[in-house]
CSV table of C-alpha atoms and ligand atoms in Angstrom, one decimal:
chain,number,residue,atom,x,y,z
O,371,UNK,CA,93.6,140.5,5.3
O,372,UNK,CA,90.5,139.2,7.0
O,373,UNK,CA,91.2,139.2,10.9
O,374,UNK,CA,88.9,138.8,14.2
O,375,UNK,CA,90.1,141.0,16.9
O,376,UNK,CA,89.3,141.8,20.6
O,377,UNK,CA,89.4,145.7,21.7
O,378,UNK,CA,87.5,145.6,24.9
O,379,UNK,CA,87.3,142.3,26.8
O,380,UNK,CA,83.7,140.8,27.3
O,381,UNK,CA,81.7,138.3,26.0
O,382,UNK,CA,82.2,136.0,22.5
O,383,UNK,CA,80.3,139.2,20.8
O,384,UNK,CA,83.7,141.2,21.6
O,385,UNK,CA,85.3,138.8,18.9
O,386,UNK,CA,85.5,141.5,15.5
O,387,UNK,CA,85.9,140.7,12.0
O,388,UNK,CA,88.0,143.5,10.5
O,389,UNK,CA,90.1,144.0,7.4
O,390,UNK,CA,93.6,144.7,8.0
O,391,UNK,CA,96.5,145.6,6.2
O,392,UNK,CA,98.5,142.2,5.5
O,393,UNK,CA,101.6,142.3,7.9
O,394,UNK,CA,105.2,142.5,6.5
O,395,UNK,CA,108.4,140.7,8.3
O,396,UNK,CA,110.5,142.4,10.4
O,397,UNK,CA,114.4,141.0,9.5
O,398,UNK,CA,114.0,138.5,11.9
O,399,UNK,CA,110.0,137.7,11.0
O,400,UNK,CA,108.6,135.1,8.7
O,401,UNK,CA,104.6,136.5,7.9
O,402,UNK,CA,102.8,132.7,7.9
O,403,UNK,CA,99.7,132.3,5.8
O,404,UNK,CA,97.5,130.7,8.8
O,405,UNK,CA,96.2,127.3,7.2
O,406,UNK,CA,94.5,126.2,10.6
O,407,UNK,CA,94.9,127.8,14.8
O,408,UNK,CA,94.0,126.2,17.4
O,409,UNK,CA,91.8,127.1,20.3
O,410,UNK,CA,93.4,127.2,24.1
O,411,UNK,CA,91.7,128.3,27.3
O,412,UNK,CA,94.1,131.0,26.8
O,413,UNK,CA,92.3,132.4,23.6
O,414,UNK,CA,89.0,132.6,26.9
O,415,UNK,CA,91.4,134.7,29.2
O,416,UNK,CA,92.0,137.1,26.4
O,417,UNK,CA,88.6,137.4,25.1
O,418,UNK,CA,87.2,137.9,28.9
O,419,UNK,CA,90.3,139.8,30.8
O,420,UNK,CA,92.0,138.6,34.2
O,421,UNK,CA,91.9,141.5,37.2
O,422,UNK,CA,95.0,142.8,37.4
O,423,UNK,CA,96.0,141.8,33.7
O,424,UNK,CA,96.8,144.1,30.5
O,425,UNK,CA,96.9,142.2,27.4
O,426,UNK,CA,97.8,144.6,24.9
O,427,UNK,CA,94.4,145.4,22.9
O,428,UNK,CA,93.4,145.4,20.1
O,429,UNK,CA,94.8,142.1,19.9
O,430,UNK,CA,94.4,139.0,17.3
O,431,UNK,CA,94.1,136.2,19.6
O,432,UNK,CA,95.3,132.3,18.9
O,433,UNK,CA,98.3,130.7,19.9
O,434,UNK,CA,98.5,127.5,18.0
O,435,UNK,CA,99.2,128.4,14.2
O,436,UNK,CA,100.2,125.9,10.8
O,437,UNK,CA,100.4,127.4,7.7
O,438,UNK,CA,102.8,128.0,4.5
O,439,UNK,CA,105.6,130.5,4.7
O,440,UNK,CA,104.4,133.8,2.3
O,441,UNK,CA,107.5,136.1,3.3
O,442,UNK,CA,110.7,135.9,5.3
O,443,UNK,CA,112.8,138.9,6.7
O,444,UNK,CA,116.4,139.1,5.2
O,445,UNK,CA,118.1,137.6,8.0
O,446,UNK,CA,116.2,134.7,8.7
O,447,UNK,CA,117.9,131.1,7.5
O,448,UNK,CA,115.8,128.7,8.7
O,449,UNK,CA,112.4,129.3,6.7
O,450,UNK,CA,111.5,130.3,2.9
O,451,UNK,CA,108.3,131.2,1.1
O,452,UNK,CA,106.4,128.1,0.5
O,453,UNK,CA,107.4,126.2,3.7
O,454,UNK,CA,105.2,124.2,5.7
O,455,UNK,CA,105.8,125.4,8.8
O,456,UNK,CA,104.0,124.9,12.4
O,457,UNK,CA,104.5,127.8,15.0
O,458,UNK,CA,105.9,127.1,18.5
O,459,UNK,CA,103.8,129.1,20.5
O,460,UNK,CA,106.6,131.0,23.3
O,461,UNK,CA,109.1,132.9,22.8
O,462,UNK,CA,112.0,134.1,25.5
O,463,UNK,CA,114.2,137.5,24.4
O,464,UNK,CA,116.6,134.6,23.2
O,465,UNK,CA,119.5,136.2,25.5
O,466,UNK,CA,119.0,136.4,28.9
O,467,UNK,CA,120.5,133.8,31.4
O,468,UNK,CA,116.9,131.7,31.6
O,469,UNK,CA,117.3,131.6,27.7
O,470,UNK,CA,120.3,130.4,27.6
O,471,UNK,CA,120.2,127.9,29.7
O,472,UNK,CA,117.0,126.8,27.8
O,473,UNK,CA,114.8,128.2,30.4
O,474,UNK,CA,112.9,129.8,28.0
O,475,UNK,CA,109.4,130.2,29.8
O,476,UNK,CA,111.3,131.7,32.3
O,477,UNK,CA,112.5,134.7,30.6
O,478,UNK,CA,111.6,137.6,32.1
O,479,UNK,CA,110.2,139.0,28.5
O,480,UNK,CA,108.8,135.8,27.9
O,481,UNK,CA,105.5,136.4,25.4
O,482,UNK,CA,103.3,134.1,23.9
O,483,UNK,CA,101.0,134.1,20.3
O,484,UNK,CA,97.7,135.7,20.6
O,485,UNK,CA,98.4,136.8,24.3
O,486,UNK,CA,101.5,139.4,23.9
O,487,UNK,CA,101.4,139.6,20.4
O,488,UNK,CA,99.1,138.9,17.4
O,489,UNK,CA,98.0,135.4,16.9
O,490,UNK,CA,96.3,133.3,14.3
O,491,UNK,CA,92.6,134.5,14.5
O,492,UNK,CA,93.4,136.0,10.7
O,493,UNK,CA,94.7,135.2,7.4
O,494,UNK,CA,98.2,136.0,7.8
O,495,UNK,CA,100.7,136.0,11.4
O,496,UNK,CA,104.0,137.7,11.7
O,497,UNK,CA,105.9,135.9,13.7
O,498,UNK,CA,109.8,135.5,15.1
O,499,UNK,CA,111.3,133.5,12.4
O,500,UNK,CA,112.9,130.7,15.4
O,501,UNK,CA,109.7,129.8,16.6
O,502,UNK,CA,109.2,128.4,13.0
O,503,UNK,CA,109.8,124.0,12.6
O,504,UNK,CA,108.5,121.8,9.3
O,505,UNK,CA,105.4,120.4,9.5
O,506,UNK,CA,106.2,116.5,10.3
O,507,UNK,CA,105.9,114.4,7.2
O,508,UNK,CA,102.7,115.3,5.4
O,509,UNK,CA,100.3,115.7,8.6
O,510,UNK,CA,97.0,117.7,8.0
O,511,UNK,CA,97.5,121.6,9.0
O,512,UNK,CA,95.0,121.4,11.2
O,513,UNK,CA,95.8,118.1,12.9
O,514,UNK,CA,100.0,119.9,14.2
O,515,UNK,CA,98.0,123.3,14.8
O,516,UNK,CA,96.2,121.2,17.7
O,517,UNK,CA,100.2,120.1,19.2
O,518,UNK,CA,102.3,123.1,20.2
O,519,UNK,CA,101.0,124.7,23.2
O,520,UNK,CA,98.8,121.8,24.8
O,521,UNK,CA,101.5,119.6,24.6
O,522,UNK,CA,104.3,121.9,25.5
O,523,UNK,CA,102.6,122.7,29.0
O,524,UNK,CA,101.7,118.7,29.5
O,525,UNK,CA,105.3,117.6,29.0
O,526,UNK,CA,106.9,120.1,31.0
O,527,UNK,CA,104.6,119.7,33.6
O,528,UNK,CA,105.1,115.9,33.8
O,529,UNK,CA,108.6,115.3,32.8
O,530,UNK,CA,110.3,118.5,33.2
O,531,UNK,CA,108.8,119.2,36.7
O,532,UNK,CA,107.5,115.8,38.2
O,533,UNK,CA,110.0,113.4,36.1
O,534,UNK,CA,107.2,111.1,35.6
O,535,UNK,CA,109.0,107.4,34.9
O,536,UNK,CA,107.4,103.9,35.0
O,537,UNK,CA,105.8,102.9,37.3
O,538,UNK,CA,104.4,106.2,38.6
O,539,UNK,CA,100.7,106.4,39.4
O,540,UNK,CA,99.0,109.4,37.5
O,541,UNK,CA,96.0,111.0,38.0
O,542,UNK,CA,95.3,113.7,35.1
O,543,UNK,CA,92.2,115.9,35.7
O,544,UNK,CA,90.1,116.7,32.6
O,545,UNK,CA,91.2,114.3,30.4
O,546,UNK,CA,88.7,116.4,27.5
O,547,UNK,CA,91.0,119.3,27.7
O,548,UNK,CA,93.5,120.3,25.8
O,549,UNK,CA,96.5,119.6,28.3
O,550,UNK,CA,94.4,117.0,29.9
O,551,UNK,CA,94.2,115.1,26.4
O,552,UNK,CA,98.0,115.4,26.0
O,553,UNK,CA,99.2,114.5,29.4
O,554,UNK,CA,97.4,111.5,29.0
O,555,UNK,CA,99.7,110.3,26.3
O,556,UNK,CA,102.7,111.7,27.7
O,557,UNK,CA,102.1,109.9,30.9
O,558,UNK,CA,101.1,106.6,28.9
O,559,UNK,CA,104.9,107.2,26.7
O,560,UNK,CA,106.7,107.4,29.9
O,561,UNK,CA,105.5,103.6,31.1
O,562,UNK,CA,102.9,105.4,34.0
O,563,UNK,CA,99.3,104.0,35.2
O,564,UNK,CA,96.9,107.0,34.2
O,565,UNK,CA,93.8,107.6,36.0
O,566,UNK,CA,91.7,110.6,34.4
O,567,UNK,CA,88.6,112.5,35.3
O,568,UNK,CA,86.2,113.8,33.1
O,569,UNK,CA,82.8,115.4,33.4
O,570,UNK,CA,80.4,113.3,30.9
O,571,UNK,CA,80.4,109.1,30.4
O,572,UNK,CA,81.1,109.9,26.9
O,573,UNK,CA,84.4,112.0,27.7
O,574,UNK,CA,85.8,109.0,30.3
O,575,UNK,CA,85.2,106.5,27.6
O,576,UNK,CA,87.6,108.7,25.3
O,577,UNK,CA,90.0,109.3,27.9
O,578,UNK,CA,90.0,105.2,28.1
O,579,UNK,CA,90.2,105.2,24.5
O,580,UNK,CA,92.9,107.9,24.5
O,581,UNK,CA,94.9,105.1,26.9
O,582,UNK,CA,93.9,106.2,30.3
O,583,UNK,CA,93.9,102.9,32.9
O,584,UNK,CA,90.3,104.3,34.1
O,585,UNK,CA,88.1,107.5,34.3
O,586,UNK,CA,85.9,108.7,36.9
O,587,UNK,CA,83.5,112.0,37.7
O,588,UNK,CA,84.9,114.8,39.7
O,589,UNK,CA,82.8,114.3,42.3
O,590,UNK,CA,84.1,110.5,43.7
O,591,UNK,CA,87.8,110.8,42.1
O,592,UNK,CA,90.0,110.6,45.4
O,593,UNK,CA,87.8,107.8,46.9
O,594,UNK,CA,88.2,106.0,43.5
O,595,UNK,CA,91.9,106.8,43.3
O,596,UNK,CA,92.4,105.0,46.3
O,597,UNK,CA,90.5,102.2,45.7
O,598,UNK,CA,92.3,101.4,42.9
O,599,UNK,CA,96.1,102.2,44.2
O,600,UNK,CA,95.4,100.1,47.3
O,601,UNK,CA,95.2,103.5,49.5
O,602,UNK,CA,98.4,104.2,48.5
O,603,UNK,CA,97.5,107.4,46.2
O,604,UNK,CA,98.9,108.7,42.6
O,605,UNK,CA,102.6,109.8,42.7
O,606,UNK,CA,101.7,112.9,40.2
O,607,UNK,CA,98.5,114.9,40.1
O,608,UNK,CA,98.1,116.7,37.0
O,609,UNK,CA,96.3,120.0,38.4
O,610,UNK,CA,94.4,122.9,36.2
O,611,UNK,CA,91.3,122.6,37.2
O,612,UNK,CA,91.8,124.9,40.5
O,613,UNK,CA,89.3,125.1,43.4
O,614,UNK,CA,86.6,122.5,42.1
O,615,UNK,CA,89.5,119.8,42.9
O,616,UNK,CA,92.8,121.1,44.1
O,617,UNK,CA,92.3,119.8,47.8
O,618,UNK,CA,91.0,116.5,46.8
O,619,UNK,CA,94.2,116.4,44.2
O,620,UNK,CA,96.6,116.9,47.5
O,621,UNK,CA,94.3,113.9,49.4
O,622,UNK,CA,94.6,111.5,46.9
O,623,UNK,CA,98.4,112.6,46.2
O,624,UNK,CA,100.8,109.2,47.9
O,625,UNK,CA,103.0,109.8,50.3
O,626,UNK,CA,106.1,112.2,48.6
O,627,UNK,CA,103.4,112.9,45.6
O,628,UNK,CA,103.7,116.1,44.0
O,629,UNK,CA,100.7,118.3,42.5
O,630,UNK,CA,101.8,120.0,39.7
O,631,UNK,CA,99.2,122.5,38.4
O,632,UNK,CA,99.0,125.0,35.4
O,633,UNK,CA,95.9,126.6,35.9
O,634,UNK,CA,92.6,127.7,37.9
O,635,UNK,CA,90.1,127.1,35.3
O,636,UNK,CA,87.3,126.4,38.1
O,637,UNK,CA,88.6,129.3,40.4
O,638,UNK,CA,92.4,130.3,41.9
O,639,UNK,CA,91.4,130.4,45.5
O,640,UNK,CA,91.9,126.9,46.9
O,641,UNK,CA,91.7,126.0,50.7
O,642,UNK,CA,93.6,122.7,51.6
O,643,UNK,CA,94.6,121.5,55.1
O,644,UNK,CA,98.4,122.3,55.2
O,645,UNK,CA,99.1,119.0,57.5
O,646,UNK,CA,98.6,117.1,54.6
O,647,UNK,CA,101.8,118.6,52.8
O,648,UNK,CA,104.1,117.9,55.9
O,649,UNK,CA,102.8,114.7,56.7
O,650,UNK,CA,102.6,112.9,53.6
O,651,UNK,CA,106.3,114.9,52.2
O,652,UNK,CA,104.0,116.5,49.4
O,653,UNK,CA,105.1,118.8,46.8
O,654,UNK,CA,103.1,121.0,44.6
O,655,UNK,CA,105.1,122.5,41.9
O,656,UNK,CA,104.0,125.3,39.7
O,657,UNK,CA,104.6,125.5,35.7
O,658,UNK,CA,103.8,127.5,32.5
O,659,UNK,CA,104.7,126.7,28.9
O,660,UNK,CA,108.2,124.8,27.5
O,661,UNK,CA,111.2,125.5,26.7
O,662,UNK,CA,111.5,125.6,22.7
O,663,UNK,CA,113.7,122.2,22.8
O,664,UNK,CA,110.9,120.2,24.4
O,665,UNK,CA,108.4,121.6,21.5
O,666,UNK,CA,110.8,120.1,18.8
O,667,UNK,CA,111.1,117.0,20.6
O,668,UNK,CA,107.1,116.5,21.2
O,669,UNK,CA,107.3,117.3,17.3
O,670,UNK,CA,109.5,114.6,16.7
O,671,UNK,CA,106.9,112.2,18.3
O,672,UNK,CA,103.7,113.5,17.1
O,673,UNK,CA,105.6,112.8,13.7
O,674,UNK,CA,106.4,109.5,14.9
O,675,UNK,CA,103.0,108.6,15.9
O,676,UNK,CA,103.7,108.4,19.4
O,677,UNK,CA,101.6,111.3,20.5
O,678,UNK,CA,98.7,112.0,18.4
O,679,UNK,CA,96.9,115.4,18.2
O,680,UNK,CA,93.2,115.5,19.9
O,681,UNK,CA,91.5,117.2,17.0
O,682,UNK,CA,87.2,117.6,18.3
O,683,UNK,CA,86.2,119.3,15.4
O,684,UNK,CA,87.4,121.7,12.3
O,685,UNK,CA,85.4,125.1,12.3
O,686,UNK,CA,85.6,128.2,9.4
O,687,UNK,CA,87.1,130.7,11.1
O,688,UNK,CA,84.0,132.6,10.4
O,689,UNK,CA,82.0,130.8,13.6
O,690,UNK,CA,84.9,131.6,16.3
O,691,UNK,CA,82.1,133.4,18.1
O,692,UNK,CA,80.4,129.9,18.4
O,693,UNK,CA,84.0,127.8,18.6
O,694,UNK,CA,84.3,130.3,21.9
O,695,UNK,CA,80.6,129.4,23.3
O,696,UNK,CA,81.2,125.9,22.4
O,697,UNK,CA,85.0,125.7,24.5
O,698,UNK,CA,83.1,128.2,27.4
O,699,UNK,CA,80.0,124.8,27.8
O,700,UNK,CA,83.0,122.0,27.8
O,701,UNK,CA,81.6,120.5,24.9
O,702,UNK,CA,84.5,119.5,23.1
O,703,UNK,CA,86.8,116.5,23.9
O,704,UNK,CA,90.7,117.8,23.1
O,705,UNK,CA,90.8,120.3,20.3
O,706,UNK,CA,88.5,122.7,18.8
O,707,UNK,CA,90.5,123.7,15.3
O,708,UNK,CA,89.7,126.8,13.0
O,709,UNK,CA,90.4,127.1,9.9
O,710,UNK,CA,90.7,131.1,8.0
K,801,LIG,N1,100.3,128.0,32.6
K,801,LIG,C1,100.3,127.5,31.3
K,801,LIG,O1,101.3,127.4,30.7
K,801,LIG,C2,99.1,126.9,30.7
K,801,LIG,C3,99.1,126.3,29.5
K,801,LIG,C4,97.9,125.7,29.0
K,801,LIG,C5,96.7,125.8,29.8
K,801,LIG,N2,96.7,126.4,30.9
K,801,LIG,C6,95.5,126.5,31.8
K,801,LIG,O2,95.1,125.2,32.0
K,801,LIG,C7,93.7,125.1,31.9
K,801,LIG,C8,93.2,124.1,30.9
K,801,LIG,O3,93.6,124.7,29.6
K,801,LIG,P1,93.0,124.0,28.2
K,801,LIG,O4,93.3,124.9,27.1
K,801,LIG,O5,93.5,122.6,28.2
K,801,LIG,O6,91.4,124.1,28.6
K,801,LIG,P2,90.2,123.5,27.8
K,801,LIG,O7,90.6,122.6,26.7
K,801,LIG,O8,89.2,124.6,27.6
K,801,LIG,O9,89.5,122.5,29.0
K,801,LIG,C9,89.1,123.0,30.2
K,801,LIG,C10,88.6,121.8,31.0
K,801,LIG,O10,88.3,122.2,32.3
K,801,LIG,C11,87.4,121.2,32.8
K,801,LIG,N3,86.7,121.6,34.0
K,801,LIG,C12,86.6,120.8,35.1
K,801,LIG,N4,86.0,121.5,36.1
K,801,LIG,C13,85.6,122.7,35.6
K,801,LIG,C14,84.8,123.7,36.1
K,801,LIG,N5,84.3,123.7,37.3
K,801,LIG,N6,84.7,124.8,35.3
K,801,LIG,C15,85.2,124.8,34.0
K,801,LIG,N7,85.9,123.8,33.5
K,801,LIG,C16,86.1,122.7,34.3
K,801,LIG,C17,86.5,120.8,31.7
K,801,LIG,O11,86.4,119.5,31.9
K,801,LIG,P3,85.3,118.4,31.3
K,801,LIG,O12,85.8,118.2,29.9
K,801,LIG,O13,85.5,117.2,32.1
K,801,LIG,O14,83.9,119.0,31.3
K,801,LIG,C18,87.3,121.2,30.4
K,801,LIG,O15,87.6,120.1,29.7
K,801,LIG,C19,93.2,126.6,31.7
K,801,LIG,O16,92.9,127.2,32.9
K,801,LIG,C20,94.4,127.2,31.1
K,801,LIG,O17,94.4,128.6,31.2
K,801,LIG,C21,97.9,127.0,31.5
K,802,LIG,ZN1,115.2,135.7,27.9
């Protein structure tokens, strides 16, 4: 098979075509043809490395996978040949006491697509055959291969963590990226006010378009925040952008507000003036990934048409090298798709 693979970390040049041998199931596998993957800010850590980090190289990056079952190992039940299948991007060892009490991201063995194992940068993916689901109704491959992982992080983050409920004020940074564009909705679904920032005019008019209440630029969104709560501040921040905004996050937080942050995209040293926490009863709450029940429900509601997949633009897998550059300069608004 044709695959693009990373064996030293670097720029988008590190990105390789190669020709592989096609991969055959384990008895627990299903091998996926890959009909679309999407790109994550992940698929940017793996290319360019993180101090103090061993992904295991060579690696086939991409996380988010759709395709059609080609072969299934001779245990597995829930998948066949010719299935249309979408690929939950985390997986737990399946036994362990975080496992089974549905705590799958906190396994200890927890691994994700394209970051601990071969991903969808190829023709064909192996994958554990439980991280397998139906493609809801008869939606485009690459419109689910945009769902899994954004949405996944998004909904843990506000429901599982924060319990976001009506009436909460949220304020969701980058409302272009690929959690930002899903947390959006999920905070819209769960009866919230949404405030988003964005970089460009033309991303804050899709973030109001996506359903956010407003949009502002990074540099003025705590003074606009309070303006339009009345100086009360948001109940949720939705935090991944890192040092650019983390301490102006916490100031515009209300008073028992909680920050709940994914990532560090601008940096992951952030200085903030601890008085705030105590005084205004702040909490800020660490997450990563989903467990794999809350990606079959967010399934069950993208096929509903309750949350729609933020699909930028399709790309041959042929120009990941540019679909990389083009993620790196925050030109896309939600999703940047590939297709083998
Ligand atoms: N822990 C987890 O489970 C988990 C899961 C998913 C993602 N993440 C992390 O969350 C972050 C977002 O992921 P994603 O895939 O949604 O990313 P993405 O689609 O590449 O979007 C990144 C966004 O960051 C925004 N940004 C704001 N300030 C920035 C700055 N100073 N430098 C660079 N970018 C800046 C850009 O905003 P504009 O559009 O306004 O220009 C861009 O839209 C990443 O750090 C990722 O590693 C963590
Ligand atoms: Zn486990």
């Amino acid at each position: 098979m044709k695959a693009w693979r990373v064996h030293a970390h670097g720029g988008p040049d590190v990105l390789t075509p190669e020709d592989l041998s096609d991969p055959s199931p384990a008895a627990d596998e299903a091998v996926v043809e890959v009909k679309a993957c999407a790109l994550n800010h992940l698929d940017l850590w793996v290319r360019r490395g993180v101090p103090g980090h061993n992904f295991p190289l060579p690696i086939i990056p991409g996380c988010d996978m759709a395709g059609v079952v080609k072969e299934v190992g001779s245990v597995v039940r829930n998948a066949k040949a010719g299935d249309r299948v979408v690929v939950a991007p985390g997986f737990g060892c399946g036994t362990c006491e975080a496992c089974s009490e549905g705590n799958d991201n906190l396994c200890r063995d927890y691994g994700i697509m394209g970051e601990t194992r071969d991903g969808g940068y190829a023709q064909y993916v192996k994958v554990p055959s439980r991280l397998l689901t139906p493609v809801p109704g008869d939606m485009a491959f690459e419109k689910i291969a945009a769902v899994p992982l954004t949405f996944l992080t998004a909904w843990h983050m506000l429901v599982a963590r924060c319990g976001v409920k009506p009436g909460d004020d949220v304020l969701v940074h980058a409302a272009g990226s690929g959690v930002g564009s899903a947390a959006v909705q999920i905070a819209k679904l769960f009866g919230a006010r949404v405030w988003a920032t964005a970089s460009t005019d033309a991303k804050r008019g899709k973030a109001r378009d996506l359903g956010a209440d407003d949009a502002f630029p990074y540099e003025s969104f705590v003074e606009e925040v309070r303006r339009r709560t009345n100086k009360r501040g948001v109940d949720i921040v939705f935090e991944h952008v890192g040092s650019a905004t983390f301490d102006g996050s916490l100031r515009c937080l209300a008073k028992g507000g909680r920050a709940v942050t994914c990532g560090a995209t601008s940096g992951a040293e952030v200085k903030f003036d601890l008085r705030l926490v105590f005084f205004k009863s702040l909490s800020i709450l660490g997450s990563t990934m989903g467990s794999r029940g809350e990606v079959l429900r967010i399934l069950r509601l993208v096929g509903q048409g309750k949350l729609k997949p933020v699909v930028d633009r399709v790309m041959p897998l042929s120009e990941i090298r540019k679909a990389h550059e083009m993620l790196e300069k925050r030109e896309q608004f939600g999703k940047i798709v590939v297709v083998p």
